[in-house]
Coordinates of C-alpha atoms in Angstrom, one line a residue:
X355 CA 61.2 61.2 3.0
X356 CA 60.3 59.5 -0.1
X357 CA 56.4 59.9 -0.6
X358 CA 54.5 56.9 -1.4
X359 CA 52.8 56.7 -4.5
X360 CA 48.4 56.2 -4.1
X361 CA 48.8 52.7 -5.9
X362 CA 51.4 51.7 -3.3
X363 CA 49.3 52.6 -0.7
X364 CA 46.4 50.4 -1.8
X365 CA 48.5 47.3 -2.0
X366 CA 49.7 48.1 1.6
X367 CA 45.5 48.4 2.5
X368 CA 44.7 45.1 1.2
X369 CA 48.5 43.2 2.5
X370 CA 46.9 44.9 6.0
X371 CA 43.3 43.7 5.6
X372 CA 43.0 40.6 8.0
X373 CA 41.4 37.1 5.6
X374 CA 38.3 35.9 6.7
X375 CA 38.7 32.6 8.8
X376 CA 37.1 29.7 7.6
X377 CA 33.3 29.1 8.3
X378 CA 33.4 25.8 11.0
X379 CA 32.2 22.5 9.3
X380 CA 29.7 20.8 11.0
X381 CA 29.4 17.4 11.1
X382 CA 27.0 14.9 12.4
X383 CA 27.7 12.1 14.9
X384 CA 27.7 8.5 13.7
X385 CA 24.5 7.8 16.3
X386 CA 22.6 10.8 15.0
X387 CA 23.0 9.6 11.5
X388 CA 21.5 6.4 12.3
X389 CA 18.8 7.7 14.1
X390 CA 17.6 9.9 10.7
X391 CA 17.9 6.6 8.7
X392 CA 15.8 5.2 11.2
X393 CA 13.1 7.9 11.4
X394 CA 13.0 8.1 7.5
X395 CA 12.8 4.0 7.1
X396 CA 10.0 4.3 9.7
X397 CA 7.9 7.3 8.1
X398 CA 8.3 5.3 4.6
X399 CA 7.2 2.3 6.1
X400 CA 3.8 4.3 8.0
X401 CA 3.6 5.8 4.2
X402 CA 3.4 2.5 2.5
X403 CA 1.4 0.5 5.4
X404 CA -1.1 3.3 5.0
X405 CA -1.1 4.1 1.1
X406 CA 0.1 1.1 -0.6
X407 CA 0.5 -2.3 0.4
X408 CA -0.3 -4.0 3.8
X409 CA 0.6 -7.3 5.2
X410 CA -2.2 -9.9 6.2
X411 CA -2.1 -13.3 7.1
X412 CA -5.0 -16.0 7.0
X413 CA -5.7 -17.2 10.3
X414 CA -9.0 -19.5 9.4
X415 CA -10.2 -22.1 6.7
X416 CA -12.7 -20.1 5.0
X417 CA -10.3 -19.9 2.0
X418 CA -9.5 -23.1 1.5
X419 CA -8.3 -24.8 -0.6
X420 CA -7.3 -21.5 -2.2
X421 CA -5.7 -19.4 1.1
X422 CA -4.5 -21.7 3.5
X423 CA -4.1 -21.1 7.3
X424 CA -0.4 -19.8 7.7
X425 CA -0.3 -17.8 4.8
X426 CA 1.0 -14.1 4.5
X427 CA -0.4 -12.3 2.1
X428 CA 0.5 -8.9 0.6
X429 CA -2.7 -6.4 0.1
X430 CA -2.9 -3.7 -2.8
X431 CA -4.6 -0.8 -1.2
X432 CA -3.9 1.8 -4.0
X433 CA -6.0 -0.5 -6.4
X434 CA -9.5 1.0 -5.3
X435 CA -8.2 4.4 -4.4
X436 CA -9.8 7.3 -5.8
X437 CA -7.7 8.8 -8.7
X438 CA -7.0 12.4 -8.9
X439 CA -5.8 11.8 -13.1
X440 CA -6.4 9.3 -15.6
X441 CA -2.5 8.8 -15.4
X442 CA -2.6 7.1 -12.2
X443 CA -5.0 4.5 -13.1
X444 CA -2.3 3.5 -15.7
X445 CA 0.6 3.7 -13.4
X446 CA -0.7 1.9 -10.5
X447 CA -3.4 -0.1 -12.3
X448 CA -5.6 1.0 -10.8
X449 CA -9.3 -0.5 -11.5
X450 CA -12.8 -0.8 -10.0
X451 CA -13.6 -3.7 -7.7
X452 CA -15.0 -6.7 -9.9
X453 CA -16.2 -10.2 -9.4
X454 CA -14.0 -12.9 -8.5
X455 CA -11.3 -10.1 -6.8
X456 CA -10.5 -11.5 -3.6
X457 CA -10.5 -8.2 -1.1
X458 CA -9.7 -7.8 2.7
X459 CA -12.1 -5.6 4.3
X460 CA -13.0 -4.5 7.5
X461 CA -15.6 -6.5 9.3
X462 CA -18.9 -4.7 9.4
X463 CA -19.9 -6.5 13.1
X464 CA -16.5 -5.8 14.4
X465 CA -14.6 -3.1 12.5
X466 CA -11.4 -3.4 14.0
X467 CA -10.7 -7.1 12.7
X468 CA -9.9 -7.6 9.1
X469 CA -11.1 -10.4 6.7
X470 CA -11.1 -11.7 3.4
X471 CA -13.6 -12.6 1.2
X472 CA -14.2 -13.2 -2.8
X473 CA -16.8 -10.6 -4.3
X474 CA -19.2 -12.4 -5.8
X475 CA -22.6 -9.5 -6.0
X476 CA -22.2 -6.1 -7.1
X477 CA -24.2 -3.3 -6.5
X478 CA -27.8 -4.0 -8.2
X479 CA -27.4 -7.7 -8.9
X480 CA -29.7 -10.0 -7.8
X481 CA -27.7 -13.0 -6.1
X482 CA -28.7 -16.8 -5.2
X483 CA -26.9 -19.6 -3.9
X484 CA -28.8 -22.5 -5.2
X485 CA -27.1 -26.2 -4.4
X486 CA -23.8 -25.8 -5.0
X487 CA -24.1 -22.9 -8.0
X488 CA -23.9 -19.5 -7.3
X489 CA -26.4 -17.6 -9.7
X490 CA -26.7 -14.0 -10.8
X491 CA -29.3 -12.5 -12.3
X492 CA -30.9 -15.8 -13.3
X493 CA -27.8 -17.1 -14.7
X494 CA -25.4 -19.4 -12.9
X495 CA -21.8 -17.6 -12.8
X496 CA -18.4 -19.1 -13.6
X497 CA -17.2 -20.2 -10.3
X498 CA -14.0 -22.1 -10.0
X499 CA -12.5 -21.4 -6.9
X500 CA -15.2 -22.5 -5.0
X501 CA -15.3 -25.5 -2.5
X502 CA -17.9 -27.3 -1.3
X503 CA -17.1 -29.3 2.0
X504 CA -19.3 -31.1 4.6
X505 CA -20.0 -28.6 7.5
X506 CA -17.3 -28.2 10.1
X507 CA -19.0 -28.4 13.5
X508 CA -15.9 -27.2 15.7
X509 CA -15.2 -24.1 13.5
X510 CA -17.2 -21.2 14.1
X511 CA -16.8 -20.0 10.7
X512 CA -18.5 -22.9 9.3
X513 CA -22.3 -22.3 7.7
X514 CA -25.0 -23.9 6.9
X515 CA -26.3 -23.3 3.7
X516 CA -27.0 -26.6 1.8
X517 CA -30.7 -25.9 1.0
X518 CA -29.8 -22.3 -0.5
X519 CA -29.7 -18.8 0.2
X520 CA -31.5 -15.6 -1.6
X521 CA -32.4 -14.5 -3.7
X522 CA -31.9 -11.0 -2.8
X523 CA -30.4 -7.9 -4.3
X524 CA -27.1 -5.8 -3.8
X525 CA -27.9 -2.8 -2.3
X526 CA -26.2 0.3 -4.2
X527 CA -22.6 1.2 -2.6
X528 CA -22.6 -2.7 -1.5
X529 CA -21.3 -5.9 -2.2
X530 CA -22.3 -9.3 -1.9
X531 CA -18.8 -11.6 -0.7
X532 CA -18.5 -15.5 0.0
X533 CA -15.6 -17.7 1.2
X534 CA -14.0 -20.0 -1.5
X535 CA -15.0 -23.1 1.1
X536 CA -18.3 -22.3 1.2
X537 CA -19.7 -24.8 3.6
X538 CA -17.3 -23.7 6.3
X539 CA -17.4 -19.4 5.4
X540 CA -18.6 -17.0 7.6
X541 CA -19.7 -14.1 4.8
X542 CA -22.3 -11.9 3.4
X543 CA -24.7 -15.1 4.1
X544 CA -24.6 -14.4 7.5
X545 CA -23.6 -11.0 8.4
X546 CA -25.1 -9.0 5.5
X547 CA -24.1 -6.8 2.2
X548 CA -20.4 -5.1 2.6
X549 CA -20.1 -1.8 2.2
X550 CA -17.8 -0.8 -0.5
X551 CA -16.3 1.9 1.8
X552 CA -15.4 -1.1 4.0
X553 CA -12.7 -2.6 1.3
X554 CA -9.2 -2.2 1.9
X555 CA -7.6 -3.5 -1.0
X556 CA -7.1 -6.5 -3.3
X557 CA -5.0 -9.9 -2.2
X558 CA -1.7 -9.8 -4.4
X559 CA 0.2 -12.9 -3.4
X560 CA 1.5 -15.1 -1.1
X561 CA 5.0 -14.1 0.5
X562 CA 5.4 -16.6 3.2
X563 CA 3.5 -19.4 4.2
X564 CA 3.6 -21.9 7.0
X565 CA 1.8 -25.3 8.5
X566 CA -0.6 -23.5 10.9
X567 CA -3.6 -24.6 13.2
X568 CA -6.8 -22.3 13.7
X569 CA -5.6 -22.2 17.4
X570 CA -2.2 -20.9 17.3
X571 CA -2.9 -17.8 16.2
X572 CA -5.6 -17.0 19.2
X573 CA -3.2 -17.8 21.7
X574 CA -1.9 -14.8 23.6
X575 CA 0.7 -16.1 26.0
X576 CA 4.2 -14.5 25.1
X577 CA 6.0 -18.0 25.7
X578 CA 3.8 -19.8 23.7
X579 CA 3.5 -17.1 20.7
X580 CA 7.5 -17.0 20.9
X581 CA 7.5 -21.3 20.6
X582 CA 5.3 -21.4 17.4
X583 CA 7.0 -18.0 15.9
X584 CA 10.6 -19.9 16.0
X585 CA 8.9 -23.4 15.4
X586 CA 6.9 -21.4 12.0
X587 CA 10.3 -21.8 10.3
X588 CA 10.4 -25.5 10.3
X589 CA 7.3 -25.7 8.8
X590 CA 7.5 -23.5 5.8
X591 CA 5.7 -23.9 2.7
X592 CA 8.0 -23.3 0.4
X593 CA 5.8 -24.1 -3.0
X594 CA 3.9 -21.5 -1.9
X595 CA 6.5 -18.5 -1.6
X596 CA 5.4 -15.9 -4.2
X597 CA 2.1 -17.7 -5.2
X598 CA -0.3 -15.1 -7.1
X599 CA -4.1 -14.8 -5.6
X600 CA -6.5 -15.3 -8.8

C-alpha cells in the first residue's frame, strides 16, 4: 500500500479536528432593558436632587412682590459647595455666599421644612433695621428688592417691626436673612442668626409659576390636592416661565 507522506497526514489532522461552535449570544429582553433605563434615569436624578439642583416652590408671601406664591423655583446647590480645585470654582461658578443672594435654607426651629430668605448680614457685621432702611455697619445698604407693606394680621408670617430692630452683630459662621416683604416676613428678626451650614443653595429662576392661595398648598386631602394640581394649569403665569431671581 502506498505510504502516506507526513505533510499529508497533517492535512488529514486538521480536516479531522472538529471547529469550535459558536459562543451563544445573549441578549436582553425588551422589559429588562427598560427597567436599566429606568434604574439609571432614577440614580441620575437621586445624583442631581442631591448634588446639583433641587426644585422648590414658594408657598407663602414673604417674597413678594419678588417670589410670588405658585412659583417653582430651581435651587443651585453646587454654588456653596466646598471645592476640591480651583478648577471647579470656574466650571460650576462657584462663589461664596454674598449679600443680596437669595438662598433656601433649612429652617433652624424646624429643620425638616425649607425656606427662603435674602442674606442681608454676614458674619461680623453689625446689622439694624431702622424705619424702612436696612443699615450695616452705620451705613444704610442698597436695598431694592425690599417691600414695605402694612402688617398682615391673618398670615402668620407677617412681623412687626415698624419701630426697628438691632442693632446687633453676626455671629461668625452666621448670617443675618430678611424677607423681600418685610412687614409680612418671618426671618432672622424673629427666629435668630442662620447658620451658614444651614444653606442649601442659591435661587436660580423661575420654571413654572401659577395663581396660588397660602391655603392650597396646606391642604392634605388627596381629592382636593388632585382638583388644584389639574386646575394649576389654567392658571399659569406664563410671563414668568424662565424668570431669573436677582
Amino acid at each position: 500500500a502506498p505510504r502516506a507522506s507526513p505533510g499529508s497526514a497533517r492535512i488529514e489532522g486538521m480536516r479531522e479536528k472538529p471547529s469550535a461552535e459558536p459562543e451563544p449570544v445573549f441578549k436582553k429582553s425588551v422589559a429588562r432593558e427598560y427597567l436599566e433605563s429606568i434604574v439609571v434615569a432614577v440614580i441620575l436624578a437621586l445624583f442631581i436632587r442631591t448634588f446639583a439642583v433641587q426644585a422648590f416652590k414658594i408657598p407663602t408671601g414673604s417674597m413678594e412682590p419678588n417670589l410670588l406664591i405658585g412659583d417653582h423655583l430651581l435651587v443651585n446647590k453646587l454654588v456653596y459647595s466646598p471645592s476640591v480645585a480651583s478648577w471647579e470654582d470656574a466650571l460650576f461658578g462657584k462663589k461664596p455666599i454674598q449679600r443680596g443672594h437669595v438662598v433656601v435654607f433649612k429652617y433652624p426651629e424646624e429643620p425638616w421644612r425649607d425656606f427662603i430668605k435674602r442674606v442681608i448680614g454676614l458674619p461680623g457685621e453689625t446689622v439694624e433695621v431702622r424705619g424702612q432702611r436696612v443699615i450695616v455697619d452705620g451705613r444704610p445698604i442698597d436695598d431694592p428688592y425690599a417691600h414695605w407693606t402694612p402688617r398682615r394680621t391673618d398670615d402668620p408670617e407677617s412681623g412687626s417691626f415698624h419701630d426697628g430692630w438691632g442693632p446687633q452683630v453676626v455671629p461668625p459662621g452666621h448670617l443675618l436673612v430678611l424677607g423681600d416683604n418685610r412687614d409680612n416676613s418671618r426671618d432672622s428678626r424673629f427666629w435668630g442668626f442662620l447658620p451658614i451650614d444651614q444653606v442649601k443653595g442659591r435661587a436660580l429662576l423661575v420654571y413654572w409659576s401659577y395663581e396660588a392661595t397660602r391655603e392650597e398648598y396646606h391642604r392634605t386631602g388627596l381629592v382636593e390636592w388632585m382638583k388644584d394640581t389639574l386646575s394649576a394649569f389654567g392658571r399659569t403665569r406664563w410671563k414668568r416661565f424662565f424668570h431669573v431671581i436677582r
